Amino acid sequence: MNARIEKRDNSLLVPENPVIPFIEGDGIGKEITPAVREIIDAAVRKAYEGRRAIEWREVLAGEKAWRETGSWLPDETMTLLRENLVAIKGPLTTPVGEGIRSLNVTLRQTLDLYACQRPVRWFRGVPSPVLHPERVNMCIFRENTEDIYAGIEWMSGSDEAKKFYRFLSEEMGVSKVRFPDTSAFGVKPVSVEGTERIVRAAISYALDMGMPSVTIVHKGNIMKYTEGGFKKWGYALAEREFGDKVFTFSRYESLRKEHGEQVAAGALSEARSAGKLIIKDIITDAFLQNSLLKPEDYSVIVTLNLNGDYISDQLAAMVGGIGISPGANINYVTGHAIFEATHGTAPDMAGKGIANPCSLLLSAVMMLEYLGWTKPATMITESLEMVFTQGYATPDLANMVTGGKALTTNEFAQRLITML
Ligand code: NAD
Protein backbone atom coordinates (compact mmCIF):
# COMPACT_ATOMS: atom_id res chain seq x y z
CA MET A 1 0.00 0.00 0.00
CA ASN A 2 1.28 3.49 -0.81
CA ALA A 3 1.51 6.04 1.90
CA ARG A 4 2.73 9.45 2.81
CA ILE A 5 5.90 10.20 4.75
CA GLU A 6 5.03 11.95 8.01
CA LYS A 7 6.87 13.87 10.68
CA ARG A 8 5.87 12.94 14.21
CA ASP A 9 7.57 13.62 17.56
CA ASN A 10 10.69 14.91 15.89
CA SER A 11 11.18 11.89 13.66
CA LEU A 12 10.29 10.98 10.12
CA LEU A 13 7.86 8.10 9.68
CA VAL A 14 8.62 6.41 6.38
CA PRO A 15 6.27 3.72 5.04
CA GLU A 16 7.63 0.80 2.96
CA ASN A 17 6.20 2.33 -0.23
CA PRO A 18 6.42 6.10 0.26
CA VAL A 19 4.99 8.44 -2.35
CA ILE A 20 7.78 10.75 -3.48
CA PRO A 21 6.89 13.60 -5.84
CA PHE A 22 9.48 14.43 -8.49
CA ILE A 23 9.92 17.45 -10.73
CA GLU A 24 11.51 16.23 -13.95
CA GLY A 25 13.21 19.56 -14.70
CA ASP A 26 13.87 21.49 -17.91
CA GLY A 27 16.69 21.06 -20.44
CA ILE A 28 18.88 18.14 -19.34
CA GLY A 29 16.34 17.41 -16.58
CA LYS A 30 14.46 15.23 -19.11
CA GLU A 31 17.60 13.11 -19.54
CA ILE A 32 19.03 12.88 -16.03
CA THR A 33 15.79 12.47 -14.05
CA PRO A 34 14.63 9.18 -15.64
CA ALA A 35 18.18 7.80 -15.42
CA VAL A 36 18.39 8.65 -11.72
CA ARG A 37 14.98 7.16 -10.93
CA GLU A 38 16.01 3.95 -12.65
CA ILE A 39 19.23 3.70 -10.61
CA ILE A 40 17.44 4.46 -7.33
CA ASP A 41 14.71 1.90 -8.04
CA ALA A 42 17.29 -0.76 -8.90
CA ALA A 43 19.31 -0.10 -5.72
CA VAL A 44 16.24 -0.09 -3.45
CA ARG A 45 14.95 -3.31 -5.06
CA LYS A 46 18.30 -5.01 -4.61
CA ALA A 47 18.86 -3.75 -1.06
CA TYR A 48 15.42 -4.66 0.26
CA GLU A 49 14.54 -7.55 -2.11
CA GLY A 50 11.23 -5.93 -3.08
CA ARG A 51 10.04 -5.23 0.48
CA ARG A 52 10.45 -1.51 -0.11
CA ALA A 53 9.90 0.64 -3.20
CA ILE A 54 9.42 4.30 -3.95
CA GLU A 55 6.10 5.29 -5.49
CA TRP A 56 7.22 8.16 -7.74
CA ARG A 57 4.62 10.81 -8.48
CA GLU A 58 5.38 13.43 -11.13
CA VAL A 59 4.52 17.03 -10.25
CA LEU A 60 4.84 19.85 -12.72
CA ALA A 61 7.06 22.93 -12.51
CA GLY A 62 9.05 25.02 -14.95
CA GLU A 63 8.64 24.96 -18.74
CA LYS A 64 6.67 21.70 -18.77
CA ALA A 65 4.18 23.16 -16.27
CA TRP A 66 3.96 26.38 -18.27
CA ARG A 67 3.23 24.44 -21.49
CA GLU A 68 0.67 22.12 -19.92
CA THR A 69 -1.09 24.39 -17.41
CA GLY A 70 -0.12 28.01 -18.17
CA SER A 71 1.53 28.31 -14.76
CA TRP A 72 5.24 27.95 -13.94
CA LEU A 73 4.48 26.53 -10.52
CA PRO A 74 0.89 25.19 -10.34
CA ASP A 75 -0.96 25.18 -6.99
CA GLU A 76 -1.37 21.40 -7.25
CA THR A 77 2.42 21.01 -7.24
CA MET A 78 2.75 23.05 -4.08
CA THR A 79 -0.05 21.06 -2.42
CA LEU A 80 1.58 17.72 -3.24
CA LEU A 81 5.01 18.92 -2.11
CA ARG A 82 3.50 20.17 1.13
CA GLU A 83 1.55 16.94 1.77
CA ASN A 84 4.29 14.45 0.94
CA LEU A 85 7.17 16.21 2.74
CA VAL A 86 10.05 14.77 0.69
CA ALA A 87 10.61 15.45 -3.02
CA ILE A 88 13.29 15.45 -5.67
CA LYS A 89 13.78 17.97 -8.42
CA GLY A 90 15.69 18.39 -11.67
CA PRO A 91 17.01 21.81 -12.75
CA LEU A 92 14.47 24.46 -13.74
CA THR A 93 14.73 27.32 -16.18
CA THR A 94 14.44 30.67 -14.45
CA PRO A 95 11.48 32.43 -16.12
CA VAL A 96 12.42 35.83 -17.50
CA GLY A 97 9.93 38.65 -16.82
CA GLU A 98 7.11 36.36 -15.61
CA GLY A 99 6.67 37.85 -12.14
CA ILE A 100 8.54 34.96 -10.48
CA ARG A 101 12.11 35.80 -9.55
CA SER A 102 13.19 32.17 -9.45
CA LEU A 103 11.22 28.94 -9.05
CA ASN A 104 13.89 27.55 -6.76
CA VAL A 105 13.70 30.56 -4.46
CA THR A 106 9.88 30.40 -4.46
CA LEU A 107 9.96 26.71 -3.47
CA ARG A 108 12.48 27.38 -0.69
CA GLN A 109 10.53 30.34 0.66
CA THR A 110 7.08 28.76 0.48
CA LEU A 111 8.16 25.62 2.34
CA ASP A 112 10.58 27.58 4.56
CA LEU A 113 13.44 25.22 3.61
CA TYR A 114 15.95 27.04 5.77
CA ALA A 115 18.90 24.66 5.52
CA CYS A 116 20.76 24.21 2.27
CA GLN A 117 22.85 21.12 2.82
CA ARG A 118 25.75 20.37 0.46
CA PRO A 119 28.03 17.41 1.14
CA VAL A 120 31.38 17.60 -0.64
CA ARG A 121 33.53 14.52 -1.04
CA TRP A 122 35.79 13.19 -3.72
CA PHE A 123 35.32 9.96 -5.68
CA ARG A 124 38.46 8.14 -6.78
CA GLY A 125 38.88 8.50 -10.55
CA VAL A 126 37.21 11.94 -10.81
CA PRO A 127 39.51 14.69 -12.18
CA SER A 128 40.27 17.44 -9.65
CA PRO A 129 42.33 20.65 -9.79
CA VAL A 130 43.81 20.08 -6.30
CA LEU A 131 46.71 17.83 -5.29
CA HIS A 132 44.91 15.93 -2.55
CA PRO A 133 41.18 15.79 -3.29
CA GLU A 134 40.95 12.69 -1.06
CA ARG A 135 41.40 15.03 1.92
CA VAL A 136 38.15 16.84 1.14
CA ASN A 137 35.22 15.54 3.15
CA MET A 138 32.91 18.31 4.25
CA CYS A 139 29.25 19.11 4.52
CA ILE A 140 28.09 22.71 4.17
CA PHE A 141 25.00 24.00 6.00
CA ARG A 142 24.07 27.25 4.31
CA GLU A 143 21.32 29.40 5.84
CA ASN A 144 18.73 29.79 3.10
CA THR A 145 16.27 32.46 4.19
CA GLU A 146 18.10 35.51 5.56
CA ASP A 147 21.15 37.69 4.94
CA ILE A 148 21.71 40.13 2.10
CA TYR A 149 20.05 37.44 -0.10
CA ALA A 150 16.63 38.04 1.50
CA GLY A 151 15.72 40.10 -1.59
CA ILE A 152 15.18 43.41 0.27
CA GLU A 153 16.81 45.95 -2.02
CA TRP A 154 16.04 49.13 -3.93
CA MET A 155 17.30 50.29 -7.30
CA SER A 156 19.58 53.28 -7.68
CA GLY A 157 17.56 56.45 -8.36
CA SER A 158 14.20 54.92 -7.31
CA ASP A 159 11.84 56.73 -4.94
CA GLU A 160 12.31 53.86 -2.46
CA ALA A 161 16.10 54.23 -2.52
CA LYS A 162 15.75 57.99 -1.93
CA LYS A 163 13.27 57.45 0.89
CA PHE A 164 15.52 54.81 2.46
CA TYR A 165 18.49 57.15 2.30
CA ARG A 166 16.46 59.98 3.90
CA PHE A 167 15.58 57.59 6.73
CA LEU A 168 19.23 56.62 7.14
CA SER A 169 20.55 60.16 7.21
CA GLU A 170 17.72 61.99 9.01
CA GLU A 171 16.59 59.39 11.54
CA MET A 172 19.59 57.12 11.99
CA GLY A 173 22.31 59.75 11.69
CA VAL A 174 24.14 57.78 9.00
CA SER A 175 26.69 59.89 7.15
CA LYS A 176 28.84 57.14 5.62
CA VAL A 177 27.10 56.67 2.26
CA ARG A 178 29.73 57.91 -0.16
CA PHE A 179 27.49 58.67 -3.20
CA PRO A 180 23.91 58.87 -1.83
CA ASP A 181 22.23 60.18 -5.01
CA THR A 182 23.15 57.15 -7.10
CA SER A 183 23.36 54.44 -4.45
CA ALA A 184 21.23 51.32 -4.59
CA PHE A 185 20.50 49.83 -1.16
CA GLY A 186 20.14 46.32 0.23
CA VAL A 187 19.20 45.12 3.73
CA LYS A 188 20.87 42.23 5.53
CA PRO A 189 18.61 40.67 8.18
CA VAL A 190 20.25 38.07 10.43
CA SER A 191 18.19 36.87 13.39
CA VAL A 192 18.77 34.83 16.55
CA GLU A 193 16.11 32.26 15.52
CA GLY A 194 17.45 32.01 11.95
CA THR A 195 20.98 31.46 13.27
CA GLU A 196 19.97 28.99 15.92
CA ARG A 197 17.97 26.70 13.66
CA ILE A 198 20.77 26.35 11.08
CA VAL A 199 23.50 25.91 13.71
CA ARG A 200 21.33 23.34 15.52
CA ALA A 201 20.89 21.43 12.23
CA ALA A 202 24.66 21.47 11.56
CA ILE A 203 25.61 20.29 15.05
CA SER A 204 22.93 17.55 15.11
CA TYR A 205 24.15 16.31 11.73
CA ALA A 206 27.81 16.30 12.87
CA LEU A 207 26.91 14.33 16.01
CA ASP A 208 24.72 11.86 14.08
CA MET A 209 27.41 11.25 11.47
CA GLY A 210 30.28 11.14 13.99
CA MET A 211 32.09 14.03 12.31
CA PRO A 212 34.91 15.70 14.30
CA SER A 213 34.10 19.43 14.07
CA VAL A 214 31.65 22.17 13.11
CA THR A 215 33.14 25.41 11.82
CA ILE A 216 31.11 28.64 11.89
CA VAL A 217 32.27 30.63 8.85
CA HIS A 218 31.53 34.38 9.05
CA LYS A 219 32.71 37.94 8.38
CA GLY A 220 32.04 39.08 11.93
CA ASN A 221 35.29 41.05 11.97
CA ILE A 222 33.66 43.61 9.64
CA MET A 223 29.89 43.05 9.96
CA LYS A 224 29.89 42.90 13.74
CA TYR A 225 26.18 42.70 14.50
CA THR A 226 24.96 40.51 11.63
CA GLU A 227 27.79 38.05 10.92
CA GLY A 228 29.28 38.66 14.38
CA GLY A 229 25.85 37.89 15.85
CA PHE A 230 25.75 34.66 13.84
CA LYS A 231 29.01 33.55 15.45
CA LYS A 232 28.03 34.65 18.98
CA TRP A 233 24.53 33.10 18.88
CA GLY A 234 25.94 29.95 17.26
CA TYR A 235 28.43 29.39 20.07
CA ALA A 236 25.81 30.18 22.71
CA LEU A 237 23.38 27.65 21.21
CA ALA A 238 26.09 24.98 21.04
CA GLU A 239 26.84 25.37 24.75
CA ARG A 240 23.23 25.70 25.84
CA GLU A 241 21.70 22.83 23.86
CA PHE A 242 24.54 20.40 23.33
CA GLY A 243 26.43 20.87 26.62
CA ASP A 244 28.83 18.03 27.29
CA LYS A 245 28.77 16.61 23.77
CA VAL A 246 30.70 19.61 22.41
CA PHE A 247 33.75 21.74 23.17
CA THR A 248 33.58 25.28 21.80
CA PHE A 249 36.35 27.68 20.95
CA SER A 250 34.47 30.39 22.86
CA ARG A 251 35.05 28.22 25.94
CA TYR A 252 38.69 27.84 24.89
CA GLU A 253 39.00 31.64 24.72
CA SER A 254 37.51 32.20 28.17
CA LEU A 255 39.78 29.52 29.68
CA ARG A 256 42.77 31.13 27.98
CA LYS A 257 41.90 34.58 29.32
CA GLU A 258 41.25 33.31 32.84
CA HIS A 259 43.90 30.60 33.27
CA GLY A 260 46.36 30.99 30.40
CA GLU A 261 47.19 29.19 27.15
CA GLN A 262 48.32 25.94 28.73
CA VAL A 263 45.09 25.27 30.59
CA ALA A 264 42.99 26.09 27.52
CA ALA A 265 45.10 23.82 25.29
CA GLY A 266 44.85 21.05 27.90
CA ALA A 267 41.04 21.31 27.97
CA LEU A 268 40.91 21.18 24.16
CA SER A 269 43.11 18.12 23.95
CA GLU A 270 41.07 16.41 26.67
CA ALA A 271 37.86 17.17 24.75
CA ARG A 272 39.41 15.71 21.58
CA SER A 273 40.44 12.51 23.34
CA ALA A 274 36.96 12.21 24.84
CA GLY A 275 35.57 12.31 21.27
CA LYS A 276 33.69 15.57 21.81
CA LEU A 277 32.53 17.56 18.81
CA ILE A 278 34.74 20.63 18.42
CA ILE A 279 32.90 23.87 17.54
CA LYS A 280 35.19 26.51 16.07
CA ASP A 281 34.93 29.56 13.83
CA ILE A 282 36.87 31.26 11.07
CA ILE A 283 36.62 34.43 8.97
CA THR A 284 35.31 33.64 5.47
CA ASP A 285 38.34 34.82 3.45
CA ALA A 286 40.68 32.78 5.64
CA PHE A 287 38.37 29.80 5.20
CA LEU A 288 38.46 30.09 1.39
CA GLN A 289 42.25 29.93 1.55
CA ASN A 290 42.57 27.28 4.27
CA SER A 291 40.00 24.94 2.75
CA LEU A 292 42.25 24.76 -0.34
CA LEU A 293 45.49 24.38 1.62
CA LYS A 294 44.34 22.20 4.54
CA PRO A 295 40.90 20.75 3.71
CA GLU A 296 41.41 17.99 6.29
CA ASP A 297 40.97 20.61 9.05
CA TYR A 298 37.29 21.06 8.20
CA SER A 299 34.29 18.77 8.31
CA VAL A 300 30.87 20.40 8.90
CA ILE A 301 30.61 24.05 7.86
CA VAL A 302 27.78 26.33 8.96
CA THR A 303 27.44 29.74 7.39
CA LEU A 304 25.17 32.53 6.17
CA ASN A 305 23.50 32.67 2.78
CA LEU A 306 25.99 34.66 0.66
CA ASN A 307 29.12 33.08 2.15
CA GLY A 308 27.49 29.69 1.64
CA ASP A 309 26.88 30.39 -2.03
CA TYR A 310 30.57 31.11 -2.72
CA ILE A 311 31.88 28.36 -0.46
CA SER A 312 29.64 25.67 -2.01
CA ASP A 313 30.97 26.29 -5.50
CA GLN A 314 34.62 26.51 -4.49
CA LEU A 315 34.45 23.25 -2.56
CA ALA A 316 32.46 21.60 -5.37
CA ALA A 317 35.16 22.60 -7.86
CA MET A 318 37.79 20.87 -5.69
CA VAL A 319 36.10 17.49 -6.15
CA GLY A 320 34.89 17.64 -9.75
CA GLY A 321 32.50 20.56 -10.14
CA ILE A 322 28.75 21.12 -10.29
CA GLY A 323 28.07 18.13 -12.54
CA ILE A 324 28.71 15.87 -9.55
CA SER A 325 27.78 18.00 -6.51
CA PRO A 326 24.56 17.14 -4.72
CA GLY A 327 22.35 19.35 -2.58
CA ALA A 328 19.19 19.49 -0.53
CA ASN A 329 16.99 22.18 0.96
CA ILE A 330 15.49 21.07 4.24
CA ASN A 331 13.29 22.25 7.09
CA TYR A 332 14.27 19.94 9.94
CA VAL A 333 11.31 21.06 12.03
CA THR A 334 8.47 20.32 9.59
CA GLY A 335 10.42 17.58 7.77
CA HIS A 336 9.93 19.20 4.33
CA ALA A 337 12.89 18.53 2.06
CA ILE A 338 13.64 18.96 -1.63
CA PHE A 339 16.68 17.13 -2.98
CA GLU A 340 17.99 18.70 -6.17
CA ALA A 341 20.64 18.90 -8.84
CA THR A 342 22.86 21.87 -7.99
CA HIS A 343 23.53 22.77 -11.64
CA GLY A 344 21.15 24.42 -14.10
CA THR A 345 19.36 23.16 -17.22
CA ALA A 346 22.57 23.20 -19.34
CA PRO A 347 20.85 24.42 -22.54
CA ASP A 348 24.16 23.93 -24.42
CA MET A 349 23.99 20.14 -23.98
CA ALA A 350 20.26 19.48 -23.65
CA GLY A 351 18.91 16.87 -26.06
CA LYS A 352 22.31 15.27 -26.68
CA GLY A 353 21.96 12.54 -24.05
CA ILE A 354 25.39 13.23 -22.56
CA ALA A 355 24.59 15.14 -19.37
CA ASN A 356 26.18 13.94 -16.15
CA PRO A 357 23.43 12.55 -13.88
CA CYS A 358 25.67 12.43 -10.76
CA SER A 359 24.59 15.69 -9.12
CA LEU A 360 20.94 14.59 -9.13
CA LEU A 361 21.91 10.99 -8.34
CA LEU A 362 23.95 11.94 -5.27
CA SER A 363 21.10 14.23 -4.18
CA ALA A 364 18.82 11.20 -4.43
CA VAL A 365 21.36 9.30 -2.32
CA MET A 366 21.08 12.08 0.29
CA MET A 367 17.32 11.60 0.10
CA LEU A 368 17.65 7.87 0.81
CA GLU A 369 19.85 8.70 3.81
CA TYR A 370 17.29 11.26 4.99
CA LEU A 371 14.62 8.52 4.82
CA GLY A 372 16.91 6.23 6.82
CA TRP A 373 17.36 3.90 3.80
CA THR A 374 21.12 3.78 4.14
CA LYS A 375 21.74 0.39 2.50
CA PRO A 376 20.81 1.36 -1.08
CA ALA A 377 22.50 4.75 -0.51
CA THR A 378 25.82 3.06 0.31
CA MET A 379 25.42 0.59 -2.57
CA ILE A 380 25.11 3.48 -5.02
CA THR A 381 28.08 5.49 -3.73
CA GLU A 382 30.31 2.40 -3.69
CA SER A 383 29.26 1.41 -7.22
CA LEU A 384 29.79 4.96 -8.43
CA GLU A 385 33.34 4.90 -7.14
CA MET A 386 33.98 1.60 -8.94
CA VAL A 387 32.64 2.98 -12.23
CA PHE A 388 34.80 6.11 -11.95
CA THR A 389 37.88 4.08 -10.98
CA GLN A 390 37.45 2.03 -14.16
CA GLY A 391 37.62 5.31 -16.13
CA TYR A 392 33.93 5.45 -17.13
CA ALA A 393 32.11 8.77 -16.93
CA THR A 394 29.98 11.13 -18.99
CA PRO A 395 32.07 13.28 -21.38
CA ASP A 396 32.34 16.33 -19.06
CA LEU A 397 34.54 14.23 -16.73
CA ALA A 398 35.84 11.46 -19.04
CA ASN A 399 37.40 14.01 -21.42
CA MET A 400 39.45 15.48 -18.60
CA VAL A 401 41.39 12.32 -17.72
CA THR A 402 43.83 10.29 -19.80
CA GLY A 403 42.24 7.01 -20.78
CA GLY A 404 38.78 8.25 -19.74
CA LYS A 405 35.94 6.33 -21.41
CA ALA A 406 33.02 8.59 -22.28
CA LEU A 407 29.50 7.20 -21.92
CA THR A 408 26.09 8.67 -22.64
CA THR A 409 23.81 9.44 -19.70
CA ASN A 410 21.90 6.22 -20.24
CA GLU A 411 24.99 4.03 -20.76
CA PHE A 412 26.45 5.46 -17.56
CA ALA A 413 23.25 4.65 -15.65
CA GLN A 414 23.19 1.07 -17.01
CA ARG A 415 26.85 0.49 -16.12
CA LEU A 416 26.20 1.72 -12.60
CA ILE A 417 23.16 -0.54 -12.25
CA THR A 418 25.17 -3.60 -13.23
CA MET A 419 27.73 -2.69 -10.53
CA LEU A 420 25.19 -2.48 -7.70
P1 NAD B 1 24.16 25.52 -15.94
O1 NAD B 1 24.49 24.90 -14.64
O2 NAD B 1 22.94 25.01 -16.62
O3 NAD B 1 25.39 25.31 -16.94
C1 NAD B 1 26.71 25.78 -16.65
C2 NAD B 1 27.74 24.89 -17.39
O4 NAD B 1 27.82 23.64 -16.73
C3 NAD B 1 27.36 24.61 -18.84
O5 NAD B 1 28.52 24.58 -19.61
C4 NAD B 1 26.74 23.22 -18.77
O6 NAD B 1 26.86 22.50 -19.97
C5 NAD B 1 27.53 22.58 -17.64
N1 NAD B 1 26.70 21.59 -16.93
C6 NAD B 1 25.65 21.85 -16.10
N2 NAD B 1 25.10 20.72 -15.67
C7 NAD B 1 25.81 19.70 -16.22
C8 NAD B 1 25.72 18.29 -16.15
N3 NAD B 1 24.78 17.67 -15.40
N4 NAD B 1 26.59 17.54 -16.86
C9 NAD B 1 27.54 18.14 -17.58
N5 NAD B 1 27.70 19.49 -17.69
C10 NAD B 1 26.83 20.27 -17.01
O7 NAD B 1 24.06 27.09 -15.71
P2 NAD B 1 23.49 28.25 -16.66
O8 NAD B 1 23.86 27.95 -18.09
O9 NAD B 1 23.96 29.50 -16.04
O10 NAD B 1 21.92 28.18 -16.49
C11 NAD B 1 21.00 27.62 -17.44
C12 NAD B 1 19.59 27.71 -16.88
O11 NAD B 1 19.47 26.96 -15.67
C13 NAD B 1 19.10 29.13 -16.52
O12 NAD B 1 17.73 29.27 -16.84
C14 NAD B 1 19.30 29.18 -15.01
O13 NAD B 1 18.45 30.13 -14.41
C15 NAD B 1 18.92 27.78 -14.62
N6 NAD B 1 19.49 27.32 -13.34
C16 NAD B 1 18.71 26.50 -12.58
C17 NAD B 1 19.22 25.99 -11.41
C18 NAD B 1 18.34 25.09 -10.58
O14 NAD B 1 17.26 24.71 -11.00
N7 NAD B 1 18.76 24.69 -9.38
C19 NAD B 1 20.52 26.28 -11.01
C20 NAD B 1 21.31 27.09 -11.82
C21 NAD B 1 20.79 27.60 -13.00
mmCIF file of C-alpha atoms in Angstrom, residues 124-127 386-408 411-412 415:
data_model
loop_
_atom_site.group_PDB
_atom_site.id
_atom_site.type_symbol
_atom_site.label_atom_id
_atom_site.label_comp_id
_atom_site.label_asym_id
_atom_site.label_seq_id
_atom_site.Cartn_x
_atom_site.Cartn_y
_atom_site.Cartn_z
ATOM 1 C CA ARG A 124 38.460 8.142 -6.783
ATOM 2 C CA GLY A 125 38.876 8.495 -10.549
ATOM 3 C CA VAL A 126 37.213 11.938 -10.811
ATOM 4 C CA PRO A 127 39.506 14.692 -12.178
ATOM 5 C CA MET A 386 33.983 1.601 -8.939
ATOM 6 C CA VAL A 387 32.641 2.975 -12.232
ATOM 7 C CA PHE A 388 34.802 6.106 -11.954
ATOM 8 C CA THR A 389 37.881 4.082 -10.977
ATOM 9 C CA GLN A 390 37.451 2.029 -14.163
ATOM 10 C CA GLY A 391 37.621 5.307 -16.129
ATOM 11 C CA TYR A 392 33.934 5.451 -17.133
ATOM 12 C CA ALA A 393 32.106 8.773 -16.930
ATOM 13 C CA THR A 394 29.977 11.131 -18.989
ATOM 14 C CA PRO A 395 32.070 13.279 -21.379
ATOM 15 C CA ASP A 396 32.338 16.326 -19.060
ATOM 16 C CA LEU A 397 34.544 14.228 -16.731
ATOM 17 C CA ALA A 398 35.841 11.464 -19.043
ATOM 18 C CA ASN A 399 37.397 14.006 -21.423
ATOM 19 C CA MET A 400 39.455 15.483 -18.602
ATOM 20 C CA VAL A 401 41.392 12.323 -17.720
ATOM 21 C CA THR A 402 43.830 10.290 -19.799
ATOM 22 C CA GLY A 403 42.242 7.013 -20.777
ATOM 23 C CA GLY A 404 38.783 8.246 -19.744
ATOM 24 C CA LYS A 405 35.937 6.327 -21.411
ATOM 25 C CA ALA A 406 33.020 8.590 -22.278
ATOM 26 C CA LEU A 407 29.505 7.199 -21.919
ATOM 27 C CA THR A 408 26.088 8.666 -22.638
ATOM 28 C CA GLU A 411 24.993 4.032 -20.764
ATOM 29 C CA PHE A 412 26.451 5.459 -17.556
ATOM 30 C CA ARG A 415 26.851 0.494 -16.116
#
